[in-house]
């Protein structure tokens, strides 16, 4: 039988070709950027829109590896820790709340009756539209930013966990009761461990939205943070800072996702996604 | 036919007792005046055409669903919600996917202790659980998760898991229904061995006639194929128990399946329950088991109506 390397539904690219194919779009994008940057800089050496690699390296050197002359802090490190702290707090609270609410709503019909409609309602409110309300009522400090992330993603996590619990076969619940489980044991020893991997999956999917809310909140009212910095230097068209920051955020997002995926595999070997 | 005293004596004496049970979903009647009493130590099989309501009957005995009317009793007390008096083995979903084989079997014991006593409970009952697994001939896989086991292996674990609680009665809904014939026969023999060793009471639902006759000390046939005197008034009839046989306990050898008596009984059950043209009148059912009883309503039987007078 003829083996197709690349084209058609029968194609079976060998590993080296897969890796090459995956790298290709990145290389093309980079080449395109460098070409365009060189053209513009040749025309006008002061152009700020497409900085060269050297200019960006210079900016990173300044922000990441040299302390700020006034505050004596490493700016990029400070931005990163501030942003990650807000993100972790917002996502962590959402995950814990979503797990508890979703689990109880799914398992106990009374709780479902009380909470399902309101959670659905809250999940449809556009979080960015209530950002002003948050700033007015909670002040412009950390609390409002964490609250925005929380309000933005906890309803979705809750609904996902609720659906997962509600879809557990009724037989499992009957089975657990027939083995002598009481209702508390049913919730926290039979159902909870089974939805934990699903929680990790949902958090992974929610992280994109969480970053969006974080950067939006930081852009509007903050004194540090990755989003704050990007929107601050935008005034000076400092693309040499913005582009490395965007790449850094992307890398952080990828790392977090990778860590969660690793945790899922290590902690829940029985879970086949 | 049955006096109230006789009925109440039966209810007290027997482990499982069901009286006048109806179940309907919307307008659809599924179970239609079911009467059933099962003694301790019996291996009672329930057989009937697909969709006749066997699983519904089992869910009522488990307590997962309430009858629309009528009552179910376990040891003379109302059956109530599912609890440790009744062990269950389903065709699937019996095992918890997040627990290993050993932990699935230990679960019933671990749930008896508080959060703090959990580690100790695991240690204390480990040997007992391993023995159960040994008996079910699945001990060497104790470390695995359910998804790593074949269907037959999963059912061995499920049986061990249910038996470690020593329930008064074990309810099984087509536990071997998804297994291929060889494995299935193996599991039937295993069940008979365990039933004898532990003196269990088993309520076993299947749609496989041979399986019902081979395993049972008593075979109950549930079927919607019967005739009564309700006429057009009851367009929607649910299933009834149309036959109830006591069977002698034969040898475990599966070779009895080809003996003439076995084949004859299987054929008779097929006529009584699986063949619409063989439908009998409610007063003509073969309810030869000594614990069998029938609470016909006057509407169902003209003879009864005549007896009661105008
Ligand atoms: N929750 C429900 N709502 C509506 N109808 C139902 C429900 N559960 C069962 N039924 C109906 O009741 C009838 C009996 O179902 P049941 O599952 O008890 O049959 P069964 O004898 O176990 O069938 P099988 O041999 O296929 O397992 C079926 O016609 C089914 O459609
Ligand atoms: Mg069924």
XYZ file of C-alpha atoms and ligand atoms in Angstrom:
615
model
C 0.000 0.000 0.000
C 1.268 3.412 -0.833
C 2.081 5.546 2.158
C 1.150 9.215 1.984
C 3.529 11.538 3.773
C 1.427 14.622 4.021
C -1.598 15.002 1.748
C -5.016 13.353 1.937
C -6.995 11.556 4.671
C -4.576 8.604 4.617
C -1.553 10.778 5.341
C 0.636 9.604 8.193
C 3.411 12.168 8.665
C 6.444 10.780 10.547
C 7.408 12.565 13.789
C 10.140 14.702 12.232
C 7.752 15.953 9.606
C 5.067 16.691 12.186
C 7.508 18.789 14.192
C 8.715 20.559 11.098
C 5.142 21.243 10.008
C 4.244 22.600 13.432
C 7.258 24.938 13.470
C 6.639 26.218 9.959
C 3.886 28.796 10.720
C 5.950 30.211 13.593
C 9.040 30.565 11.438
C 7.020 32.207 8.664
C 5.405 34.654 11.057
C 8.769 35.580 12.549
C 10.364 36.004 9.131
C 7.475 38.185 7.984
C 7.801 40.377 11.057
C 11.567 40.725 10.811
C 11.357 41.553 7.120
C 8.709 44.218 7.643
C 10.544 45.641 10.636
C 13.775 45.940 8.689
C 12.031 47.692 5.796
C 10.391 50.277 8.068
C 13.533 50.930 10.103
C 15.564 51.370 6.932
C 13.149 54.079 5.873
C 12.928 55.765 9.275
C 15.324 54.678 12.093
C 13.043 56.298 14.692
C 10.002 54.257 13.717
C 8.388 52.685 16.804
C 5.708 50.488 15.323
C 7.809 47.446 14.393
C 10.897 47.432 16.637
C 13.830 45.178 15.833
C 14.809 42.215 17.968
C 17.721 44.220 19.380
C 15.398 47.046 20.437
C 13.052 44.594 22.178
C 15.976 42.838 23.894
C 17.094 46.245 25.079
C 13.666 47.012 26.540
C 13.498 43.631 28.275
C 16.987 44.186 29.652
C 15.851 47.520 31.067
C 12.562 46.260 32.590
C 13.456 42.762 33.691
C 17.102 42.732 34.669
C 17.805 46.207 35.979
C 16.062 47.716 38.995
C 13.980 50.781 38.382
C 16.078 53.831 39.397
C 13.251 55.366 41.411
C 11.487 52.417 43.126
C 14.534 50.112 43.012
C 12.242 47.277 41.969
C 12.520 44.993 39.002
C 9.527 46.245 37.037
C 8.707 43.142 35.018
C 9.047 40.867 38.049
C 6.799 43.132 40.098
C 4.231 43.267 37.260
C 4.307 39.495 36.934
C 3.887 38.675 40.621
C 1.088 41.230 41.033
C -0.826 39.917 38.046
C -0.315 36.257 38.916
C -1.451 36.866 42.489
C -4.694 38.471 41.257
C -5.208 35.704 38.725
C -4.562 32.935 41.254
C -6.872 34.477 43.814
C -9.678 35.101 41.317
C -9.454 31.705 39.658
C -8.911 29.857 42.951
C -11.971 31.421 44.543
C -14.019 30.730 41.425
C -12.931 27.090 41.342
C -13.709 26.519 45.026
C -17.072 28.279 44.810
C -17.994 26.634 41.531
C -17.135 23.206 42.881
C -19.145 23.599 46.073
C -22.173 25.193 44.431
C -22.214 22.927 41.390
C -21.805 19.783 43.471
C -24.615 20.625 45.863
C -26.918 21.903 43.125
C -26.395 18.755 41.092
C -26.824 16.333 43.954
C -29.531 17.959 46.055
C -32.644 18.912 44.065
C -33.632 21.513 46.679
C -30.328 23.341 46.265
C -30.711 23.102 42.512
C -34.159 24.648 42.732
C -32.823 27.615 44.696
C -29.605 28.248 42.805
C -29.901 27.138 39.206
C -31.856 30.142 37.909
C -29.781 32.744 39.715
C -26.465 31.210 38.670
C -27.628 31.067 35.068
C -28.728 34.701 35.319
C -25.409 35.841 36.768
C -23.494 33.901 34.144
C -25.208 35.873 31.392
C -24.448 39.335 32.844
C -21.478 40.641 30.802
C -18.741 41.040 33.445
C -17.040 43.978 31.735
C -20.306 45.884 31.757
C -20.386 45.773 35.552
C -16.726 46.702 35.940
C -17.646 50.337 36.718
C -20.023 49.114 39.404
C -17.211 47.077 40.925
C -14.827 50.016 40.933
C -17.449 52.324 42.417
C -18.547 49.875 45.125
C -15.321 48.042 45.928
C -12.788 50.780 45.271
C -9.945 50.640 42.780
C -7.706 48.285 44.786
C -7.070 44.598 44.495
C -10.568 43.590 45.586
C -12.322 44.967 42.506
C -9.907 43.236 40.134
C -10.240 39.878 41.857
C -14.014 40.365 41.981
C -14.134 40.924 38.226
C -12.273 37.674 37.537
C -14.460 35.887 40.052
C -17.742 37.179 38.641
C -16.529 36.473 35.145
C -15.733 32.805 35.552
C -17.317 31.285 38.656
C -20.816 31.003 37.095
C -19.436 29.033 34.165
C -17.468 26.702 36.428
C -20.547 26.228 38.605
C -22.721 25.349 35.644
C -20.179 22.934 34.248
C -19.770 21.104 37.572
C -23.549 21.079 37.993
C -23.971 19.448 34.592
C -21.279 16.900 35.367
C -22.884 15.927 38.672
C -26.389 15.849 37.213
C -25.161 13.536 34.452
C -23.765 10.952 36.882
C -25.784 7.774 36.413
C -28.524 7.465 39.016
C -27.328 3.890 39.558
C -24.067 5.136 41.055
C -25.864 7.111 43.693
C -28.179 4.214 44.534
C -25.147 1.945 44.617
C -23.298 4.181 47.082
C -26.356 4.348 49.341
C -26.636 0.559 49.217
C -23.054 0.380 50.481
C -24.121 2.372 53.510
C -23.118 5.911 52.466
C -24.975 8.768 54.150
C -25.714 11.950 52.203
C -22.580 13.748 53.323
C -20.390 10.799 52.375
C -22.206 10.575 49.076
C -21.388 14.209 48.298
C -17.812 14.368 49.511
C -16.488 10.851 49.084
C -18.278 9.527 46.053
C -19.215 12.511 43.913
C -16.532 15.074 44.780
C -13.522 12.944 43.825
C -15.227 12.069 40.576
C -15.746 15.704 39.535
C -12.265 16.920 40.542
C -10.669 16.115 37.176
C -13.564 17.819 35.446
C -12.923 20.881 37.627
C -9.334 21.007 36.411
C -10.522 20.801 32.810
C -13.008 23.603 33.331
C -10.413 25.797 35.014
C -8.097 25.234 32.069
C -10.817 26.428 29.710
C -11.695 29.392 31.946
C -8.149 30.722 32.149
C -8.405 32.532 28.819
C -11.379 34.503 30.090
C -9.662 35.078 33.435
C -6.668 36.714 31.701
C -9.021 38.885 29.682
C -10.750 40.200 32.804
C -7.453 40.651 34.616
C -5.909 42.742 31.874
C -9.080 44.770 31.412
C -9.206 45.602 35.123
C -5.511 46.439 35.254
C -5.742 48.622 32.178
C -8.414 50.786 33.771
C -7.249 51.186 37.351
C -3.983 49.882 38.684
C -0.465 50.850 39.641
C 1.254 47.685 38.517
C 0.614 44.460 36.651
C 1.243 43.143 33.174
C -1.928 44.677 31.752
C -1.229 47.975 33.482
C 2.247 48.175 31.917
C 1.027 47.421 28.422
C -1.621 50.097 28.572
C 0.773 52.558 30.228
C 3.467 52.378 27.568
C 0.873 52.414 24.816
C 0.854 56.194 25.206
C 4.459 56.320 23.994
C 3.845 53.780 21.247
C 6.436 51.601 23.017
C 5.967 48.490 20.935
C 9.418 47.335 22.085
C 7.825 46.774 25.521
C 4.344 45.700 24.455
C 5.436 42.863 22.196
C 7.725 41.158 24.788
C 5.002 41.572 27.405
C 2.402 39.919 25.195
C 4.783 37.040 24.486
C 5.525 36.747 28.214
C 1.795 36.596 29.071
C 1.295 33.945 26.420
C 4.173 31.922 27.823
C 2.785 32.202 31.363
C -0.652 31.100 30.155
C 0.875 28.148 28.369
C 2.875 27.137 31.445
C -0.160 27.253 33.716
C -2.147 25.172 31.266
C 0.691 22.663 31.043
C 0.956 22.405 34.833
C -2.775 21.755 35.148
C -2.621 19.125 32.449
C 0.259 17.467 34.260
C -1.661 17.545 37.559
C -4.661 15.982 35.856
C -2.585 13.104 34.542
C -0.654 12.546 37.763
C -3.458 12.916 40.287
C -6.290 11.262 38.362
C -4.850 8.364 36.381
C -8.338 6.857 36.080
C -9.688 9.867 34.231
C -9.686 9.510 30.464
C -10.515 12.851 28.916
C -58.662 -16.356 47.766
C -56.086 -15.146 50.305
C -57.313 -14.012 53.673
C -55.843 -10.902 55.227
C -54.261 -12.982 58.000
C -52.504 -15.237 55.518
C -51.148 -12.233 53.692
C -49.917 -10.572 56.816
C -48.231 -13.817 57.915
C -46.476 -14.023 54.554
C -45.373 -10.405 54.879
C -43.843 -11.077 58.302
C -42.250 -14.390 57.390
C -40.608 -13.535 54.104
C -37.643 -11.303 53.382
C -39.125 -9.495 50.427
C -42.834 -8.865 50.082
C -44.633 -6.835 47.418
C -48.388 -6.299 47.436
C -50.708 -4.630 44.917
C -47.873 -2.708 43.318
C -48.664 -0.537 40.310
C -46.203 1.679 38.491
C -47.065 4.088 35.734
C -45.115 6.736 33.880
C -47.594 9.347 32.714
C -50.429 7.428 31.097
C -48.297 4.353 30.480
C -48.882 1.585 33.015
C -45.747 -0.532 33.360
C -46.436 -2.728 36.392
C -50.033 -3.820 36.882
C -50.958 -5.175 40.322
C -47.784 -7.081 41.170
C -47.910 -9.499 44.125
C -44.726 -11.225 45.169
C -43.219 -12.711 48.277
C -39.679 -14.108 48.416
C -38.371 -16.276 51.263
C -34.900 -16.121 52.796
C -32.244 -18.125 51.002
C -34.118 -18.163 47.722
C -32.347 -17.465 44.434
C -35.316 -15.897 42.740
C -34.960 -15.085 39.064
C -37.292 -12.739 37.195
C -37.552 -13.200 33.472
C -39.682 -11.555 30.824
C -39.721 -9.962 27.389
C -37.586 -6.894 26.802
C -39.221 -3.718 28.082
C -41.851 -5.474 30.217
C -40.765 -3.703 33.393
C -38.230 -5.973 35.092
C -35.818 -3.153 35.843
C -38.700 -1.019 37.061
C -39.672 -3.761 39.518
C -36.075 -3.996 40.701
C -35.825 -0.220 41.150
C -38.913 -0.366 43.347
C -37.425 -3.124 45.492
C -34.163 -1.139 45.756
C -36.071 1.977 46.781
C -34.744 4.070 43.918
C -38.339 4.602 42.768
C -41.607 4.569 44.656
C -44.550 2.546 43.339
C -47.511 4.587 42.032
C -49.568 2.592 44.493
C -49.064 -0.530 46.593
C -46.259 -1.381 48.972
C -42.896 -3.112 49.085
C -41.556 -4.561 52.336
C -38.138 -5.811 53.418
C -38.358 -8.063 56.489
C -41.855 -6.794 57.175
C -40.860 -3.120 57.189
C -41.580 -0.671 54.341
C -38.706 -0.792 51.859
C -37.899 2.953 51.924
C -34.936 4.604 50.225
C -31.834 2.615 49.181
C -29.710 1.483 52.132
C -27.307 -1.212 53.239
C -30.038 -3.842 53.712
C -30.063 -4.344 49.958
C -26.933 -4.933 47.901
C -27.025 -4.173 44.191
C -25.186 -5.327 41.102
C -26.072 -3.618 37.834
C -25.048 -4.479 34.313
C -22.821 -1.387 34.398
C -22.129 1.561 36.719
C -21.667 -0.803 39.660
C -18.044 0.200 40.172
C -16.747 3.637 41.051
C -14.298 4.709 38.355
C -12.098 6.711 40.721
C -11.354 3.789 43.040
C -9.055 0.833 42.476
C -10.454 -2.693 42.570
C -9.448 -3.111 46.216
C -10.863 0.269 47.231
C -14.118 -0.453 45.431
C -14.524 -3.585 47.535
C -13.349 -1.826 50.701
C -15.743 1.075 50.184
C -18.658 -0.527 52.014
C -16.435 -1.054 55.056
C -14.670 2.315 54.880
C -18.009 4.148 54.760
C -18.844 2.688 58.158
C -16.066 4.744 59.778
C -15.628 8.486 60.257
C -13.150 10.543 58.231
C -10.571 10.003 60.948
C -11.001 6.257 61.209
C -10.681 5.806 57.481
C -7.045 4.769 57.318
C -7.526 2.291 60.121
C -10.693 0.874 58.557
C -8.819 0.298 55.314
C -6.074 -1.563 57.128
C -8.437 -3.626 59.261
C -10.651 -4.802 56.432
C -7.973 -5.231 53.820
C -7.629 -8.983 54.400
C -11.363 -9.502 54.297
C -11.597 -7.564 51.025
C -8.733 -9.530 49.518
C -10.492 -12.746 50.539
C -13.667 -11.601 48.805
C -11.637 -10.839 45.685
C -9.978 -14.228 46.032
C -13.394 -15.888 46.174
C -14.491 -13.963 43.097
C -11.255 -15.097 41.407
C -10.075 -11.588 40.598
C -7.575 -10.950 43.424
C -4.501 -10.537 41.225
C -6.000 -7.372 39.702
C -6.542 -5.598 43.023
C -4.401 -2.599 42.088
C -6.152 -1.787 38.821
C -8.833 0.780 38.067
C -12.176 -0.440 36.665
C -11.503 0.905 33.157
C -8.483 -1.388 32.957
C -10.653 -4.509 33.427
C -12.768 -6.488 30.970
C -16.546 -6.626 31.439
C -16.449 -10.025 33.129
C -13.691 -8.961 35.503
C -15.624 -5.820 36.421
C -18.668 -7.916 37.336
C -16.554 -10.163 39.567
C -15.409 -7.070 41.449
C -18.974 -5.732 41.603
C -20.176 -8.969 43.210
C -17.353 -8.888 45.772
C -18.143 -5.229 46.439
C -21.793 -5.971 47.168
C -21.163 -9.106 49.235
C -18.666 -7.593 51.689
C -21.562 -5.655 53.288
C -23.413 -8.932 53.886
C -26.740 -7.484 52.705
C -29.976 -9.310 53.581
C -30.740 -9.551 49.881
C -28.675 -9.017 46.751
C -30.488 -7.460 43.796
C -29.060 -8.011 40.356
C -30.231 -6.400 37.120
C -28.910 -8.373 34.145
C -25.450 -8.504 35.719
C -24.143 -10.842 33.021
C -26.134 -9.342 30.154
C -23.144 -7.764 28.419
C -20.811 -10.761 28.678
C -19.995 -13.265 25.975
C -21.404 -16.796 26.448
C -18.274 -18.450 27.854
C -17.589 -15.774 30.455
C -21.274 -15.658 31.220
C -21.441 -19.342 32.096
C -18.356 -18.927 34.272
C -20.024 -16.096 36.155
C -23.239 -18.089 36.608
C -21.301 -20.895 38.254
C -19.462 -18.379 40.433
C -22.753 -16.849 41.537
C -24.168 -20.247 42.463
C -21.053 -21.069 44.493
C -21.195 -17.792 46.387
C -24.944 -18.072 46.884
C -24.478 -21.467 48.498
C -21.404 -20.500 50.523
C -22.871 -17.309 51.980
C -26.485 -18.481 52.202
C -27.534 -15.368 50.297
C -30.978 -14.325 49.169
C -30.804 -13.184 45.570
C -33.303 -11.374 43.361
C -31.977 -11.768 39.854
C -33.446 -10.016 36.820
C -32.652 -11.265 33.331
C -34.244 -11.458 29.914
C -32.406 -14.697 29.204
C -34.730 -17.649 29.784
C -31.969 -20.238 30.039
C -30.120 -18.159 32.577
C -33.270 -17.754 34.674
C -34.038 -21.481 34.714
C -30.419 -22.530 35.264
C -29.777 -20.195 38.204
C -33.109 -20.010 39.945
C -34.574 -21.932 42.844
C -37.653 -20.016 41.794
C -38.507 -18.477 38.440
C -40.958 -15.619 38.102
C -42.221 -14.666 34.680
C -43.191 -11.039 34.209
C -45.119 -10.325 31.034
C -47.635 -8.024 29.390
C -49.081 -10.968 27.426
C -52.216 -12.036 29.325
C -55.985 -11.703 29.156
C -58.358 -10.302 31.787
C -61.958 -9.149 32.034
C -61.356 -5.415 32.190
C -62.342 -5.205 28.540
C -61.904 -1.935 26.716
C -61.962 -0.035 30.007
C -58.267 -0.801 30.395
C -56.700 -0.027 27.056
C -53.356 0.269 28.763
C -52.394 -2.912 30.582
C -49.092 -3.235 32.386
C -47.101 -6.375 33.018
C -48.149 -8.982 35.574
C -46.526 -12.039 37.040
C -47.923 -14.662 34.682
C -46.063 -17.684 36.029
C -44.205 -18.597 39.208
C -42.344 -21.927 39.447
C -40.397 -23.577 42.246
C -37.319 -25.339 40.867
C -35.329 -28.129 42.474
C -31.728 -27.096 43.115
C -29.756 -29.155 40.629
C -26.031 -29.656 40.361
C -23.969 -26.617 39.393
C -22.842 -28.338 36.239
C -23.918 -26.397 33.202
C -24.647 -29.680 31.449
C -28.157 -29.667 32.969
C -28.988 -27.026 30.382
C -29.335 -29.814 27.823
C -31.441 -32.147 29.974
C -35.041 -32.825 28.809
C -36.705 -31.369 31.954
C -34.718 -28.173 31.606
C -35.675 -27.788 27.966
C -39.324 -28.576 28.688
C -39.554 -25.961 31.452
C -37.819 -23.347 29.304
C -40.319 -24.050 26.530
C -43.254 -23.731 28.897
C -41.990 -20.381 30.217
C -41.497 -19.191 26.673
C -45.133 -20.031 25.868
C -46.424 -18.401 29.054
C -44.448 -15.170 28.940
C -42.857 -14.512 25.581
C -45.544 -15.542 23.110
C -48.460 -13.103 22.572
C -50.581 -15.871 21.048
C -50.075 -18.062 24.139
C -51.575 -15.440 26.464
C -53.606 -16.920 29.339
C -56.432 -15.529 31.391
C -55.455 -14.020 34.773
C -57.263 -16.834 36.578
C -55.340 -19.476 34.610
C -51.751 -18.494 35.453
C -49.380 -21.232 36.570
C -48.521 -19.870 40.019
C -47.352 -23.142 41.523
C -44.735 -21.767 43.924
C -45.910 -22.122 47.559
C -45.217 -18.447 48.349
C -47.114 -17.246 45.310
C -50.273 -15.189 45.819
C -52.545 -13.084 43.660
C -54.787 -10.161 44.643
C -57.030 -9.884 41.611
C -59.539 -7.046 41.523
C -63.173 -7.703 40.664
C -62.681 -5.800 37.437
C -59.890 -8.131 36.372
C -61.827 -11.359 36.915
C -65.456 -12.006 36.076
C -65.506 -15.076 38.324
C -64.544 -12.862 41.263
C -67.273 -10.394 40.344
C -69.861 -13.168 40.282
C -68.674 -14.408 43.653
C -69.062 -10.976 45.232
C -72.503 -10.684 43.748
C -74.161 -7.685 42.110
N -38.465 6.921 33.898
C -39.287 6.439 32.949
N -40.147 7.262 32.313
C -40.972 6.781 31.362
N -41.020 5.502 30.972
C -40.200 4.636 31.563
C -39.286 5.036 32.583
N -38.604 3.961 32.993
C -39.060 2.922 32.279
N -40.015 3.311 31.424
C -40.755 2.439 30.512
O -41.179 1.336 31.244
C -41.075 0.158 30.467
C -40.342 -0.896 31.241
O -38.983 -0.507 31.389
P -37.927 -1.444 32.107
O -36.590 -0.819 31.940
O -38.366 -1.725 33.484
O -38.014 -2.771 31.243
P -37.132 -4.076 31.311
O -38.052 -5.221 31.417
O -36.074 -3.938 32.333
O -36.478 -4.078 29.881
P -35.073 -4.642 29.392
O -35.213 -6.119 29.253
O -34.888 -3.990 28.075
O -34.069 -4.238 30.414
C -40.416 0.529 29.176
O -41.382 0.573 28.173
C -39.873 1.903 29.420
O -39.986 2.675 28.259
Mg -33.982 -3.766 32.309
